[in-house]
Amino acid sequence: MAAGSRLPPRALLLTVAPAAAWIGFFLVLPSIYLVTIAFLSAGPYGLPTPPPSLEAFRELAGFGFLGWSPGNLYTLLRSLWQTVLATALVTVIAYPIAYFITTFPPERRPILLLLVVVPSWTNQVIRTFGWMNLLAPDTPLADAAAFLGFVAPELGLFPSRFAVVLGLVYNFLPFMVLPLYAAFEKLDHAQVEAASDLYARPVDVFRHAVLPQTLPGLMAGVVLVSIPAFGMYVIPELLGGGNSYMLGNLVARQFSGGSNWPLGAAGALLMIAATLIGLQVLRRLGRRLGGGEEVVL
């Protein structure tokens, strides 16, 4: 087929049909179902039932038959804070790792990338149970924290918010290293050397020569880390205890023990809305930091 010629309508339909079917079945239909039950009432056993109601969103805002409670608001703010903190820590750790890997000869880089990725091949629940054992009382890490005065001697490092953030950082580190590594491979070292030759401070070299070139990888990594971290369920459930629940735990409980499906669906819609707002914020931030059209989220 000559360059620039258009596909016949039937061939074009066959090309896009699998992707459209996938998106329709796994994204559009569940979203429609979620929106529908979010605007229904909760029956005697918590299942969605007519008539249509905004009661789920009212409960999500904290209004109940005993008045207003800030519990759900605290859960939302805690989710945002732990997600932002974990994403920032992952970025700080992943940047030098990704750069360090690119300093090796090309034939050795796949091995180093494999060392970063291999731990994520294990089930997330198993990895989290591993951290529970490492952070429990009378372990070397807990004893070291007690020696430094961070925790009481009889207490371990979990359950705690520290353990939740540590678990998030550990689980999502590969999702930041890989896109940053891809960005560092395309780095124009001549710009970095020119900035250094002009006696720019290391901070300015990074800001004006390295960051703009690696911004697409950074934005991709932030999306890959922050979105699943914001809705995380397993890590705060196992490592956090009762004071570190995130929005994912609130939603999951409404579909199981809490038995309030409309409230759970409303919480899930809130997560989707927060994700879309976060993507828009990242897009504007990327352009403000000097990203071009390649910084598209």
mmCIF file of N, CA and C in Angstrom, residues 67-158:
data_model
loop_
_atom_site.group_PDB
_atom_site.id
_atom_site.type_symbol
_atom_site.label_atom_id
_atom_site.label_comp_id
_atom_site.label_asym_id
_atom_site.label_seq_id
_atom_site.Cartn_x
_atom_site.Cartn_y
_atom_site.Cartn_z
ATOM 1 N N GLY A 67 -25.110 12.189 62.357
ATOM 2 C CA GLY A 67 -24.532 13.487 62.030
ATOM 3 C C GLY A 67 -23.296 13.333 61.160
ATOM 4 N N TRP A 68 -22.510 14.397 61.072
ATOM 5 C CA TRP A 68 -21.340 14.379 60.185
ATOM 6 C C TRP A 68 -20.117 13.832 60.915
ATOM 7 N N SER A 69 -19.372 13.010 60.202
ATOM 8 C CA SER A 69 -18.129 12.447 60.733
ATOM 9 C C SER A 69 -17.016 12.686 59.715
ATOM 10 N N PRO A 70 -15.814 13.093 60.166
ATOM 11 C CA PRO A 70 -14.727 13.362 59.204
ATOM 12 C C PRO A 70 -13.951 12.109 58.801
ATOM 13 N N GLY A 71 -14.434 10.920 59.178
ATOM 14 C CA GLY A 71 -13.660 9.697 58.939
ATOM 15 C C GLY A 71 -13.311 9.477 57.471
ATOM 16 N N ASN A 72 -14.304 9.593 56.597
ATOM 17 C CA ASN A 72 -14.036 9.358 55.169
ATOM 18 C C ASN A 72 -13.137 10.444 54.587
ATOM 19 N N LEU A 73 -13.311 11.688 55.073
ATOM 20 C CA LEU A 73 -12.435 12.768 54.606
ATOM 21 C C LEU A 73 -10.994 12.497 55.016
ATOM 22 N N TYR A 74 -10.796 12.025 56.253
ATOM 23 C CA TYR A 74 -9.450 11.678 56.698
ATOM 24 C C TYR A 74 -8.863 10.551 55.827
ATOM 25 N N THR A 75 -9.715 9.580 55.485
ATOM 26 C CA THR A 75 -9.234 8.480 54.641
ATOM 27 C C THR A 75 -8.776 8.991 53.285
ATOM 28 N N LEU A 76 -9.558 9.913 52.689
ATOM 29 C CA LEU A 76 -9.171 10.486 51.395
ATOM 30 C C LEU A 76 -7.865 11.268 51.507
ATOM 31 N N LEU A 77 -7.763 12.134 52.525
ATOM 32 C CA LEU A 77 -6.539 12.927 52.692
ATOM 33 C C LEU A 77 -5.341 12.030 52.984
ATOM 34 N N ARG A 78 -5.555 10.981 53.782
ATOM 35 C CA ARG A 78 -4.466 10.042 54.076
ATOM 36 C C ARG A 78 -4.007 9.329 52.803
ATOM 37 N N SER A 79 -4.964 8.963 51.965
ATOM 38 C CA SER A 79 -4.614 8.300 50.698
ATOM 39 C C SER A 79 -3.779 9.225 49.830
ATOM 40 N N LEU A 80 -4.201 10.493 49.733
ATOM 41 C CA LEU A 80 -3.451 11.453 48.921
ATOM 42 C C LEU A 80 -2.045 11.659 49.479
ATOM 43 N N TRP A 81 -1.943 11.828 50.802
ATOM 44 C CA TRP A 81 -0.646 12.093 51.411
ATOM 45 C C TRP A 81 0.311 10.915 51.242
ATOM 46 N N GLN A 82 -0.169 9.702 51.537
ATOM 47 C CA GLN A 82 0.696 8.533 51.422
ATOM 48 C C GLN A 82 1.079 8.275 49.963
ATOM 49 N N THR A 83 0.176 8.570 49.026
ATOM 50 C CA THR A 83 0.501 8.394 47.609
ATOM 51 C C THR A 83 1.561 9.400 47.173
ATOM 52 N N VAL A 84 1.378 10.677 47.545
ATOM 53 C CA VAL A 84 2.352 11.708 47.160
ATOM 54 C C VAL A 84 3.712 11.422 47.782
ATOM 55 N N LEU A 85 3.726 11.049 49.064
ATOM 56 C CA LEU A 85 4.991 10.767 49.740
ATOM 57 C C LEU A 85 5.699 9.566 49.114
ATOM 58 N N ALA A 86 4.956 8.496 48.863
ATOM 59 C CA ALA A 86 5.566 7.297 48.273
ATOM 60 C C ALA A 86 6.078 7.587 46.869
ATOM 61 N N THR A 87 5.309 8.344 46.072
ATOM 62 C CA THR A 87 5.752 8.665 44.711
ATOM 63 C C THR A 87 7.016 9.519 44.740
ATOM 64 N N ALA A 88 7.078 10.484 45.663
ATOM 65 C CA ALA A 88 8.273 11.328 45.774
ATOM 66 C C ALA A 88 9.493 10.493 46.174
ATOM 67 N N LEU A 89 9.329 9.601 47.139
ATOM 68 C CA LEU A 89 10.452 8.761 47.560
ATOM 69 C C LEU A 89 10.893 7.816 46.448
ATOM 70 N N VAL A 90 9.926 7.242 45.747
ATOM 71 C CA VAL A 90 10.276 6.362 44.625
ATOM 72 C C VAL A 90 11.070 7.126 43.569
ATOM 73 N N THR A 91 10.667 8.370 43.304
ATOM 74 C CA THR A 91 11.381 9.179 42.307
ATOM 75 C C THR A 91 12.815 9.450 42.752
ATOM 76 N N VAL A 92 12.987 9.836 44.012
ATOM 77 C CA VAL A 92 14.329 10.136 44.521
ATOM 78 C C VAL A 92 15.229 8.904 44.464
ATOM 79 N N ILE A 93 14.683 7.747 44.741
ATOM 80 C CA ILE A 93 15.488 6.512 44.717
ATOM 81 C C ILE A 93 15.729 6.036 43.288
ATOM 82 N N ALA A 94 14.719 6.173 42.432
ATOM 83 C CA ALA A 94 14.815 5.603 41.080
ATOM 84 C C ALA A 94 15.742 6.403 40.168
ATOM 85 N N TYR A 95 15.822 7.718 40.366
ATOM 86 C CA TYR A 95 16.653 8.536 39.468
ATOM 87 C C TYR A 95 18.111 8.066 39.445
ATOM 88 N N PRO A 96 18.791 7.981 40.606
ATOM 89 C CA PRO A 96 20.193 7.518 40.545
ATOM 90 C C PRO A 96 20.318 6.075 40.078
ATOM 91 N N ILE A 97 19.342 5.230 40.415
ATOM 92 C CA ILE A 97 19.425 3.833 39.964
ATOM 93 C C ILE A 97 19.375 3.766 38.445
ATOM 94 N N ALA A 98 18.418 4.488 37.847
ATOM 95 C CA ALA A 98 18.291 4.464 36.382
ATOM 96 C C ALA A 98 19.541 5.012 35.715
ATOM 97 N N TYR A 99 20.080 6.094 36.265
ATOM 98 C CA TYR A 99 21.303 6.661 35.670
ATOM 99 C C TYR A 99 22.477 5.712 35.848
ATOM 100 N N PHE A 100 22.567 5.095 37.031
ATOM 101 C CA PHE A 100 23.666 4.168 37.305
ATOM 102 C C PHE A 100 23.660 3.005 36.307
ATOM 103 N N ILE A 101 22.488 2.520 35.974
ATOM 104 C CA ILE A 101 22.411 1.397 35.030
ATOM 105 C C ILE A 101 22.921 1.799 33.647
ATOM 106 N N THR A 102 22.621 3.044 33.234
ATOM 107 C CA THR A 102 23.061 3.481 31.898
ATOM 108 C C THR A 102 24.558 3.716 31.818
ATOM 109 N N THR A 103 25.259 3.737 32.952
ATOM 110 C CA THR A 103 26.706 3.921 32.918
ATOM 111 C C THR A 103 27.445 2.619 32.621
ATOM 112 N N PHE A 104 26.729 1.502 32.644
ATOM 113 C CA PHE A 104 27.357 0.210 32.363
ATOM 114 C C PHE A 104 27.352 -0.058 30.853
ATOM 115 N N PRO A 105 28.229 -0.931 30.397
ATOM 116 C CA PRO A 105 28.203 -1.309 28.972
ATOM 117 C C PRO A 105 26.836 -1.865 28.585
ATOM 118 N N PRO A 106 26.419 -1.645 27.344
ATOM 119 C CA PRO A 106 25.058 -2.051 26.931
ATOM 120 C C PRO A 106 24.744 -3.528 27.188
ATOM 121 N N GLU A 107 25.757 -4.407 27.070
ATOM 122 C CA GLU A 107 25.468 -5.836 27.240
ATOM 123 C C GLU A 107 25.177 -6.206 28.696
ATOM 124 N N ARG A 108 25.575 -5.357 29.654
ATOM 125 C CA ARG A 108 25.312 -5.667 31.067
ATOM 126 C C ARG A 108 24.034 -5.024 31.596
ATOM 127 N N ARG A 109 23.493 -4.065 30.878
ATOM 128 C CA ARG A 109 22.319 -3.349 31.380
ATOM 129 C C ARG A 109 21.091 -4.236 31.560
ATOM 130 N N PRO A 110 20.797 -5.177 30.631
ATOM 131 C CA PRO A 110 19.623 -6.046 30.860
ATOM 132 C C PRO A 110 19.706 -6.827 32.171
ATOM 133 N N ILE A 111 20.916 -7.231 32.556
ATOM 134 C CA ILE A 111 21.064 -7.981 33.807
ATOM 135 C C ILE A 111 20.708 -7.101 35.000
ATOM 136 N N LEU A 112 21.189 -5.852 34.977
ATOM 137 C CA LEU A 112 20.883 -4.933 36.079
ATOM 138 C C LEU A 112 19.392 -4.596 36.126
ATOM 139 N N LEU A 113 18.791 -4.413 34.949
ATOM 140 C CA LEU A 113 17.343 -4.166 34.928
ATOM 141 C C LEU A 113 16.586 -5.372 35.459
ATOM 142 N N LEU A 114 17.092 -6.550 35.149
ATOM 143 C CA LEU A 114 16.437 -7.770 35.639
ATOM 144 C C LEU A 114 16.482 -7.826 37.159
ATOM 145 N N LEU A 115 17.593 -7.385 37.756
ATOM 146 C CA LEU A 115 17.691 -7.384 39.219
ATOM 147 C C LEU A 115 16.658 -6.444 39.839
ATOM 148 N N VAL A 116 16.335 -5.357 39.128
ATOM 149 C CA VAL A 116 15.332 -4.421 39.632
ATOM 150 C C VAL A 116 13.926 -5.002 39.507
ATOM 151 N N VAL A 117 13.692 -5.726 38.422
ATOM 152 C CA VAL A 117 12.336 -6.165 38.114
ATOM 153 C C VAL A 117 11.976 -7.497 38.778
ATOM 154 N N VAL A 118 12.964 -8.380 38.957
ATOM 155 C CA VAL A 118 12.674 -9.742 39.430
ATOM 156 C C VAL A 118 11.829 -9.787 40.715
ATOM 157 N N PRO A 119 12.103 -8.937 41.741
ATOM 158 C CA PRO A 119 11.255 -9.021 42.946
ATOM 159 C C PRO A 119 9.775 -8.811 42.675
ATOM 160 N N SER A 120 9.444 -8.027 41.645
ATOM 161 C CA SER A 120 8.026 -7.775 41.360
ATOM 162 C C SER A 120 7.353 -8.970 40.716
ATOM 163 N N TRP A 121 8.112 -10.015 40.341
ATOM 164 C CA TRP A 121 7.498 -11.214 39.784
ATOM 165 C C TRP A 121 6.841 -12.053 40.868
ATOM 166 N N THR A 122 7.168 -11.779 42.122
ATOM 167 C CA THR A 122 6.544 -12.499 43.228
ATOM 168 C C THR A 122 5.194 -11.863 43.553
ATOM 169 N N ASN A 123 4.263 -12.675 44.021
ATOM 170 C CA ASN A 123 2.943 -12.158 44.364
ATOM 171 C C ASN A 123 3.049 -11.043 45.399
ATOM 172 N N GLN A 124 2.243 -10.002 45.208
ATOM 173 C CA GLN A 124 2.307 -8.835 46.095
ATOM 174 C C GLN A 124 1.964 -9.193 47.540
ATOM 175 N N VAL A 125 1.045 -10.102 47.750
ATOM 176 C CA VAL A 125 0.686 -10.504 49.111
ATOM 177 C C VAL A 125 1.878 -11.176 49.793
ATOM 178 N N ILE A 126 2.592 -12.004 49.051
ATOM 179 C CA ILE A 126 3.757 -12.688 49.628
ATOM 180 C C ILE A 126 4.842 -11.686 49.986
ATOM 181 N N ARG A 127 5.078 -10.712 49.092
ATOM 182 C CA ARG A 127 6.077 -9.692 49.384
ATOM 183 C C ARG A 127 5.686 -8.883 50.628
ATOM 184 N N THR A 128 4.398 -8.594 50.749
ATOM 185 C CA THR A 128 3.951 -7.811 51.904
ATOM 186 C C THR A 128 4.093 -8.612 53.189
ATOM 187 N N PHE A 129 3.786 -9.900 53.139
ATOM 188 C CA PHE A 129 4.006 -10.740 54.317
ATOM 189 C C PHE A 129 5.491 -10.800 54.673
ATOM 190 N N GLY A 130 6.345 -10.759 53.659
ATOM 191 C CA GLY A 130 7.780 -10.722 53.927
ATOM 192 C C GLY A 130 8.175 -9.486 54.720
ATOM 193 N N TRP A 131 7.620 -8.326 54.330
ATOM 194 C CA TRP A 131 7.915 -7.098 55.082
ATOM 195 C C TRP A 131 7.333 -7.149 56.488
ATOM 196 N N MET A 132 6.186 -7.827 56.656
ATOM 197 C CA MET A 132 5.633 -7.970 58.007
ATOM 198 C C MET A 132 6.616 -8.697 58.906
ATOM 199 N N ASN A 133 7.279 -9.712 58.368
ATOM 200 C CA ASN A 133 8.265 -10.445 59.168
ATOM 201 C C ASN A 133 9.521 -9.620 59.419
ATOM 202 N N LEU A 134 9.914 -8.821 58.437
ATOM 203 C CA LEU A 134 11.125 -8.001 58.599
ATOM 204 C C LEU A 134 10.928 -6.855 59.586
ATOM 205 N N LEU A 135 9.692 -6.321 59.661
ATOM 206 C CA LEU A 135 9.423 -5.153 60.506
ATOM 207 C C LEU A 135 8.799 -5.502 61.851
ATOM 208 N N ALA A 136 8.580 -6.769 62.102
ATOM 209 C CA ALA A 136 7.933 -7.190 63.345
ATOM 210 C C ALA A 136 8.844 -6.935 64.552
ATOM 211 N N PRO A 137 8.292 -6.940 65.773
ATOM 212 C CA PRO A 137 9.136 -6.754 66.971
ATOM 213 C C PRO A 137 10.225 -7.831 67.068
ATOM 214 N N ASP A 138 11.351 -7.458 67.702
ATOM 215 C CA ASP A 138 12.486 -8.364 67.918
ATOM 216 C C ASP A 138 13.168 -8.789 66.624
ATOM 217 N N THR A 139 13.031 -8.003 65.584
ATOM 218 C CA THR A 139 13.808 -8.238 64.363
ATOM 219 C C THR A 139 14.932 -7.200 64.309
ATOM 220 N N PRO A 140 15.977 -7.428 63.514
ATOM 221 C CA PRO A 140 17.097 -6.452 63.463
ATOM 222 C C PRO A 140 16.641 -5.040 63.110
ATOM 223 N N LEU A 141 15.708 -4.897 62.157
ATOM 224 C CA LEU A 141 15.250 -3.556 61.786
ATOM 225 C C LEU A 141 14.503 -2.888 62.939
ATOM 226 N N ALA A 142 13.631 -3.655 63.607
ATOM 227 C CA ALA A 142 12.881 -3.088 64.730
ATOM 228 C C ALA A 142 13.814 -2.756 65.896
ATOM 229 N N ASP A 143 14.796 -3.625 66.139
ATOM 230 C CA ASP A 143 15.754 -3.354 67.219
ATOM 231 C C ASP A 143 16.587 -2.111 66.908
ATOM 232 N N ALA A 144 16.986 -1.943 65.633
ATOM 233 C CA ALA A 144 17.760 -0.754 65.263
ATOM 234 C C ALA A 144 16.927 0.509 65.434
ATOM 235 N N ALA A 145 15.641 0.442 65.043
ATOM 236 C CA ALA A 145 14.763 1.607 65.210
ATOM 237 C C ALA A 145 14.570 1.928 66.688
ATOM 238 N N ALA A 146 14.450 0.880 67.524
ATOM 239 C CA ALA A 146 14.304 1.104 68.962
ATOM 240 C C ALA A 146 15.584 1.690 69.550
ATOM 241 N N PHE A 147 16.748 1.218 69.080
ATOM 242 C CA PHE A 147 18.040 1.741 69.561
ATOM 243 C C PHE A 147 18.186 3.227 69.237
ATOM 244 N N LEU A 148 17.681 3.636 68.067
ATOM 245 C CA LEU A 148 17.768 5.044 67.661
ATOM 246 C C LEU A 148 16.655 5.890 68.256
ATOM 247 N N GLY A 149 15.727 5.243 68.968
ATOM 248 C CA GLY A 149 14.671 5.979 69.644
ATOM 249 C C GLY A 149 13.456 6.276 68.807
ATOM 250 N N PHE A 150 13.326 5.621 67.649
ATOM 251 C CA PHE A 150 12.175 5.873 66.785
ATOM 252 C C PHE A 150 10.917 5.172 67.289
ATOM 253 N N VAL A 151 11.056 4.016 67.915
ATOM 254 C CA VAL A 151 9.918 3.268 68.444
ATOM 255 C C VAL A 151 10.293 2.730 69.818
ATOM 256 N N ALA A 152 9.251 2.367 70.580
ATOM 257 C CA ALA A 152 9.504 1.747 71.879
ATOM 258 C C ALA A 152 10.115 0.358 71.679
ATOM 259 N N PRO A 153 10.953 -0.108 72.627
ATOM 260 C CA PRO A 153 11.650 -1.385 72.441
ATOM 261 C C PRO A 153 10.713 -2.564 72.194
ATOM 262 N N GLU A 154 9.527 -2.548 72.809
ATOM 263 C CA GLU A 154 8.638 -3.694 72.663
ATOM 264 C C GLU A 154 7.789 -3.629 71.396
ATOM 265 N N LEU A 155 7.868 -2.521 70.678
ATOM 266 C CA LEU A 155 7.062 -2.362 69.472
ATOM 267 C C LEU A 155 7.892 -2.608 68.217
ATOM 268 N N GLY A 156 7.240 -3.099 67.209
ATOM 269 C CA GLY A 156 7.909 -3.263 65.925
ATOM 270 C C GLY A 156 7.633 -2.060 65.030
ATOM 271 N N LEU A 157 8.090 -2.165 63.804
ATOM 272 C CA LEU A 157 7.876 -1.081 62.845
ATOM 273 C C LEU A 157 6.565 -1.233 62.082
ATOM 274 N N PHE A 158 5.847 -2.302 62.333
ATOM 275 C CA PHE A 158 4.526 -2.448 61.748
ATOM 276 C C PHE A 158 3.579 -2.987 62.815
#
